[in-house]
Coordinates of C-alpha atoms in Angstrom, one line a residue:
M1 CA 112.4 119.8 110.3
S2 CA 115.7 119.2 111.9
G3 CA 119.3 118.9 110.7
H4 CA 122.9 119.1 111.6
K5 CA 126.0 120.0 109.6
H6 CA 128.6 117.5 108.5
S7 CA 131.0 117.2 105.7
I8 CA 129.4 116.2 102.3
D9 CA 131.5 114.9 99.4
F10 CA 130.7 117.3 96.5
G11 CA 132.9 115.3 94.2
R12 CA 131.0 112.0 94.4
R13 CA 128.8 111.5 91.4
A14 CA 126.8 108.5 90.3
A15 CA 125.8 110.2 86.8
A16 CA 126.8 113.1 84.7
Y17 CA 126.1 116.3 86.6
R18 CA 123.0 118.2 85.5
G19 CA 121.8 121.1 87.5
R20 CA 119.1 123.8 86.9
F21 CA 117.8 127.2 87.9
A22 CA 114.0 127.5 87.9
P23 CA 112.6 131.0 88.6
S24 CA 109.0 131.9 88.8
P25 CA 108.0 134.9 86.7
T26 CA 106.6 136.9 89.6
G27 CA 109.0 139.8 89.2
D28 CA 112.4 140.8 87.8
L29 CA 115.6 139.1 88.8
H30 CA 116.8 140.4 92.2
A31 CA 119.8 139.7 94.3
G32 CA 118.5 136.5 96.0
S33 CA 117.6 134.9 92.7
L34 CA 121.0 135.9 91.3
L35 CA 122.7 134.1 94.3
A36 CA 120.7 130.9 93.6
A37 CA 121.5 131.2 89.9
F38 CA 125.2 131.9 90.3
G39 CA 125.6 129.3 93.0
S40 CA 123.9 126.6 91.0
W41 CA 125.8 127.6 87.8
L42 CA 129.2 127.4 89.7
L43 CA 128.5 123.9 91.0
A44 CA 127.5 122.7 87.6
R45 CA 130.7 124.1 86.1
R46 CA 132.8 122.8 89.0
H47 CA 131.7 119.2 88.0
G48 CA 131.9 119.7 84.3
G49 CA 128.2 119.3 84.0
Q50 CA 125.2 121.1 82.4
W51 CA 123.2 123.9 83.8
L52 CA 119.6 124.3 82.6
V53 CA 117.0 127.1 83.0
R54 CA 113.3 126.3 83.5
I55 CA 110.6 128.8 83.9
E56 CA 108.1 127.8 86.6
D57 CA 104.9 129.6 85.2
L58 CA 102.1 127.6 86.7
D59 CA 100.5 130.3 88.9
P60 CA 99.0 132.8 86.5
P61 CA 97.4 135.0 89.3
R62 CA 100.9 135.7 90.6
E63 CA 102.8 136.1 87.4
V64 CA 103.9 139.5 86.1
P65 CA 103.5 140.0 82.3
G66 CA 106.9 140.1 80.6
A67 CA 108.8 139.0 83.7
A68 CA 110.0 135.6 82.4
Q69 CA 111.7 137.2 79.4
R70 CA 113.3 140.0 81.5
Q71 CA 114.6 137.2 83.8
L72 CA 116.1 135.4 80.9
D73 CA 117.6 138.7 79.5
A74 CA 119.1 139.5 82.8
L75 CA 120.6 136.0 83.3
A76 CA 122.2 136.5 79.8
A77 CA 123.7 139.8 80.8
F78 CA 125.2 138.2 83.9
G79 CA 126.7 135.5 81.6
L80 CA 124.4 132.8 82.9
R81 CA 123.0 131.0 79.8
S82 CA 121.1 127.7 79.8
D83 CA 123.1 124.8 78.2
G84 CA 119.9 123.6 76.7
P85 CA 116.5 124.9 75.6
V86 CA 114.6 126.8 78.2
V87 CA 111.6 124.8 79.4
R88 CA 108.3 126.4 80.5
Q89 CA 106.1 124.6 82.9
S90 CA 103.0 126.1 81.2
Q91 CA 103.7 123.9 78.2
R92 CA 103.9 120.7 80.1
H93 CA 100.5 120.0 81.5
A94 CA 100.2 116.6 79.9
L95 CA 103.2 115.4 81.9
Y96 CA 101.7 116.5 85.2
A97 CA 98.3 115.0 84.4
A98 CA 99.8 111.6 83.5
A99 CA 101.8 111.6 86.8
L100 CA 98.8 112.5 88.8
Q101 CA 96.7 109.8 87.2
R102 CA 99.3 107.2 88.0
L103 CA 99.1 108.2 91.7
L104 CA 95.3 108.2 91.6
D105 CA 95.2 104.8 90.0
A106 CA 97.6 103.4 92.6
D107 CA 95.5 104.9 95.4
Q108 CA 98.5 107.0 96.4
A109 CA 96.5 110.2 95.8
F110 CA 93.0 111.2 96.6
V111 CA 90.4 113.9 95.9
C112 CA 89.9 116.3 98.8
H113 CA 87.3 119.0 99.4
C114 CA 88.9 120.4 102.6
S115 CA 89.5 124.1 102.7
R116 CA 92.1 125.9 104.7
S117 CA 89.5 126.9 107.3
D118 CA 88.5 123.2 107.5
L119 CA 92.1 122.4 108.5
A120 CA 92.6 125.3 110.8
A121 CA 92.1 123.3 113.9
S122 CA 94.9 120.9 112.9
G123 CA 97.3 123.7 112.0
G124 CA 96.7 123.1 108.3
V125 CA 98.0 119.5 108.6
H126 CA 95.8 117.1 106.6
R127 CA 95.5 113.6 108.1
R128 CA 91.8 112.9 107.3
C129 CA 89.2 114.6 105.2
V130 CA 86.8 116.8 107.3
A131 CA 84.8 118.0 104.3
H132 CA 83.0 115.3 102.3
G133 CA 81.8 117.1 99.2
P134 CA 81.8 120.5 97.3
R135 CA 81.3 123.5 99.5
A136 CA 77.8 125.1 99.2
G137 CA 77.8 128.2 97.0
H138 CA 80.9 127.2 95.0
A139 CA 81.1 125.9 91.5
A140 CA 82.1 122.3 91.0
P141 CA 84.5 120.6 91.3
Q142 CA 86.1 122.7 94.1
A143 CA 88.4 119.8 95.0
A144 CA 92.1 119.4 95.4
V145 CA 94.1 116.2 95.0
R146 CA 96.5 115.3 97.7
L147 CA 99.3 112.7 98.0
R148 CA 98.4 110.1 100.7
V149 CA 101.2 110.3 103.3
A150 CA 101.4 107.2 105.4
D151 CA 101.5 107.5 109.2
G152 CA 105.0 107.8 110.4
A153 CA 106.4 108.7 107.0
T154 CA 109.8 110.3 107.8
V155 CA 112.3 111.4 105.2
E156 CA 116.1 111.9 105.9
F157 CA 118.6 113.2 103.3
D158 CA 122.1 114.8 103.2
D159 CA 122.1 118.4 102.1
G160 CA 125.3 119.5 100.5
V161 CA 125.4 122.8 102.5
L162 CA 123.2 122.1 105.6
G163 CA 124.1 118.5 106.3
R164 CA 121.8 115.7 107.5
Q165 CA 118.1 116.7 107.5
R166 CA 115.1 114.9 108.8
Q167 CA 111.4 115.6 108.7
D168 CA 108.4 113.7 109.9
V169 CA 106.3 114.5 106.9
A170 CA 103.1 112.8 108.2
R171 CA 103.2 114.9 111.4
E172 CA 104.6 118.2 110.2
V173 CA 103.1 118.4 106.8
G174 CA 100.5 115.7 106.3
D175 CA 98.8 114.8 103.0
F176 CA 100.0 117.5 100.7
V177 CA 98.4 119.1 97.6
L178 CA 99.3 117.9 94.1
R179 CA 96.6 119.8 92.2
R180 CA 95.0 122.8 93.8
A181 CA 91.2 123.3 94.1
D182 CA 91.4 126.1 91.5
G183 CA 92.7 123.6 89.0
H184 CA 96.3 124.8 89.0
W185 CA 99.1 122.3 89.4
A186 CA 100.9 122.4 92.7
Y187 CA 104.5 123.3 92.9
Q188 CA 105.5 119.9 94.5
L189 CA 104.2 117.8 91.7
A190 CA 105.4 119.9 88.8
V191 CA 108.9 120.3 90.1
V192 CA 109.3 116.5 90.7
V193 CA 108.1 115.6 87.3
D194 CA 110.1 118.2 85.6
D195 CA 113.4 117.3 87.4
A196 CA 113.0 113.7 86.5
D197 CA 112.0 114.4 82.9
Q198 CA 115.0 116.7 82.4
G199 CA 117.4 114.3 84.1
I200 CA 118.4 116.7 86.9
T201 CA 121.0 115.0 89.1
D202 CA 121.7 117.9 91.5
I203 CA 119.3 120.5 92.8
V204 CA 120.9 123.7 94.1
R205 CA 118.5 126.4 95.4
G206 CA 117.7 128.7 98.2
A207 CA 117.2 127.5 101.8
D208 CA 113.6 128.8 101.7
L209 CA 112.8 125.6 99.8
L210 CA 114.5 123.2 102.2
D211 CA 111.2 122.4 103.9
S212 CA 109.8 121.3 100.5
T213 CA 112.5 118.7 99.8
P214 CA 111.1 115.9 102.0
R215 CA 107.8 116.1 100.3
Q216 CA 109.5 116.0 96.9
I217 CA 111.5 113.0 97.9
L218 CA 108.2 111.2 99.1
L219 CA 106.7 112.0 95.8
Q220 CA 109.7 110.7 93.8
R221 CA 109.4 107.4 95.7
A222 CA 105.7 107.3 95.0
L223 CA 106.3 107.8 91.3
G224 CA 109.4 105.5 91.1
L225 CA 111.7 108.4 90.1
P226 CA 115.3 109.0 91.1
T227 CA 116.1 111.3 93.9
P228 CA 118.7 114.0 93.0
A229 CA 121.3 115.3 95.4
Y230 CA 120.3 118.6 97.2
A231 CA 122.2 121.6 98.3
H232 CA 120.4 124.6 99.8
L233 CA 122.2 128.0 99.6
P234 CA 121.9 130.6 102.3
L235 CA 119.2 133.2 101.9
L236 CA 119.8 136.9 101.5
L237 CA 118.1 139.0 104.1
D238 CA 117.4 142.7 104.3
A239 CA 118.3 144.9 107.3
H240 CA 115.2 143.6 109.1
G241 CA 116.0 140.0 108.8
R242 CA 113.4 139.3 106.1
K243 CA 114.0 137.2 103.0
L244 CA 115.1 139.7 100.3
S245 CA 112.5 138.7 97.8
K246 CA 109.7 139.3 100.3
S247 CA 111.0 142.8 101.2
E248 CA 110.8 146.2 99.7
A249 CA 114.6 146.0 99.3
A250 CA 114.3 143.4 96.5
H251 CA 114.8 145.8 93.7
P252 CA 115.6 144.4 90.3
L253 CA 119.2 144.2 89.4
D254 CA 120.7 146.3 86.6
P255 CA 121.7 144.0 83.7
A256 CA 123.6 147.0 82.2
D257 CA 126.2 146.9 85.1
P258 CA 126.5 143.2 86.2
L259 CA 129.9 143.1 87.8
P260 CA 129.0 144.6 91.3
A261 CA 126.1 142.2 91.8
L262 CA 128.1 139.2 90.7
R263 CA 131.0 140.2 93.1
A264 CA 128.5 140.5 95.9
A265 CA 126.8 137.1 95.2
W266 CA 130.3 135.6 95.0
T267 CA 131.1 137.0 98.5
A268 CA 127.7 135.8 99.8
L269 CA 128.6 132.3 98.7
G270 CA 131.6 132.4 101.0
Q271 CA 134.2 132.9 98.3
A272 CA 137.4 135.0 98.6
P273 CA 136.7 138.6 97.2
Q274 CA 140.2 139.0 96.0
A275 CA 139.7 136.3 93.4
L276 CA 137.6 138.7 91.4
V277 CA 139.4 142.1 92.0
A278 CA 141.3 142.4 88.7
V279 CA 138.4 141.3 86.4
E280 CA 136.9 143.9 84.1
T281 CA 134.3 141.9 82.1
V282 CA 131.6 139.3 82.8
T283 CA 133.6 136.7 80.8
Q284 CA 136.7 137.3 82.8
L285 CA 134.7 137.2 86.2
L286 CA 133.1 133.9 85.3
S287 CA 136.3 132.3 84.3
A288 CA 138.1 133.5 87.5
A289 CA 135.2 132.3 89.5
C290 CA 135.3 128.8 87.9
D291 CA 139.0 128.6 88.6
T292 CA 138.8 129.5 92.3
F293 CA 135.3 128.4 93.4
S294 CA 135.4 126.2 96.6
P295 CA 132.0 124.6 97.4
A296 CA 133.2 123.8 100.9
Q297 CA 133.3 127.5 101.7
I298 CA 129.5 128.0 101.1
P299 CA 128.1 129.2 104.4
Q300 CA 124.9 128.1 106.0
T301 CA 123.8 131.7 106.7
V302 CA 124.8 135.1 105.5
S303 CA 125.1 137.6 108.4
G304 CA 124.5 141.3 108.0
L305 CA 124.1 141.3 104.3
A306 CA 121.7 143.9 102.9
A307 CA 120.5 144.0 99.3
M308 CA 123.1 143.3 96.6
H309 CA 122.1 146.1 94.3
N310 CA 124.3 147.3 91.5
D311 CA 125.8 150.2 93.5
P312 CA 129.6 150.3 93.1
G313 CA 130.0 152.0 96.5
T314 CA 128.0 149.3 98.3
N315 CA 129.4 146.3 96.4
A316 CA 132.9 147.2 95.8
V317 CA 135.4 144.4 96.8

């Protein structure tokens, strides 16, 4: 996937702004997820729009019991409350099934028995089925459903932070999974259906999901759904250059002491630290942040930033 930076007009809107934050309950809220939540909340407030929270709980093997509620409680402690009812993907299976059936009926999706090992020779990129039925020794159905990606299918879009992006989805990704062989819904299908159903106009999230965006745009087109605006925020890295949520440094934040982490997230978003120096409460901080937030200052990368834990010595500004 390739891209280049150029100026995006954050003020241009075709519809009332509606953003969202959509964590997976695989652990407690950490600094990287706070950065995405705070950044998306600020952009929604900047445009006088709504900010919604959705729990993406479609992968039971990876979910941590109680994590979803702890995430919501932590967001509330940081002053980041959903402007509407919190949606949980685990309660929306019928929507995903209806969308998948539409694609199957239109021959835009197909059943596939190929395993990861079957696709190893092609680098995991599926362009044709190499397995033609259930694998021996496995219980039926053992089949995934994939979106049929046409040869030469290329997607271009303007990212609000990273500029113009382009991906040859057919060559770089191939036919991608909509329902997994274990029966669970794939992230790409669920997120596209939910964003459309909730009327999301602007998706602001971490840059680790940049590569998923062309697939989601293709899927939106296949389903006849609108394409939101996208902005991908910089990732927080630990001292070894690893994404914070993947490293041992991704300790949960302390909701009892929210100001240091909010200040650190503010600085990571490229904003002037002095704007928040005098605040003493979360309410004061969020008000000051709304008054002074400048989307044009959001950086593409964050250099030399370690974990934003609630340590006043580390996070003082």
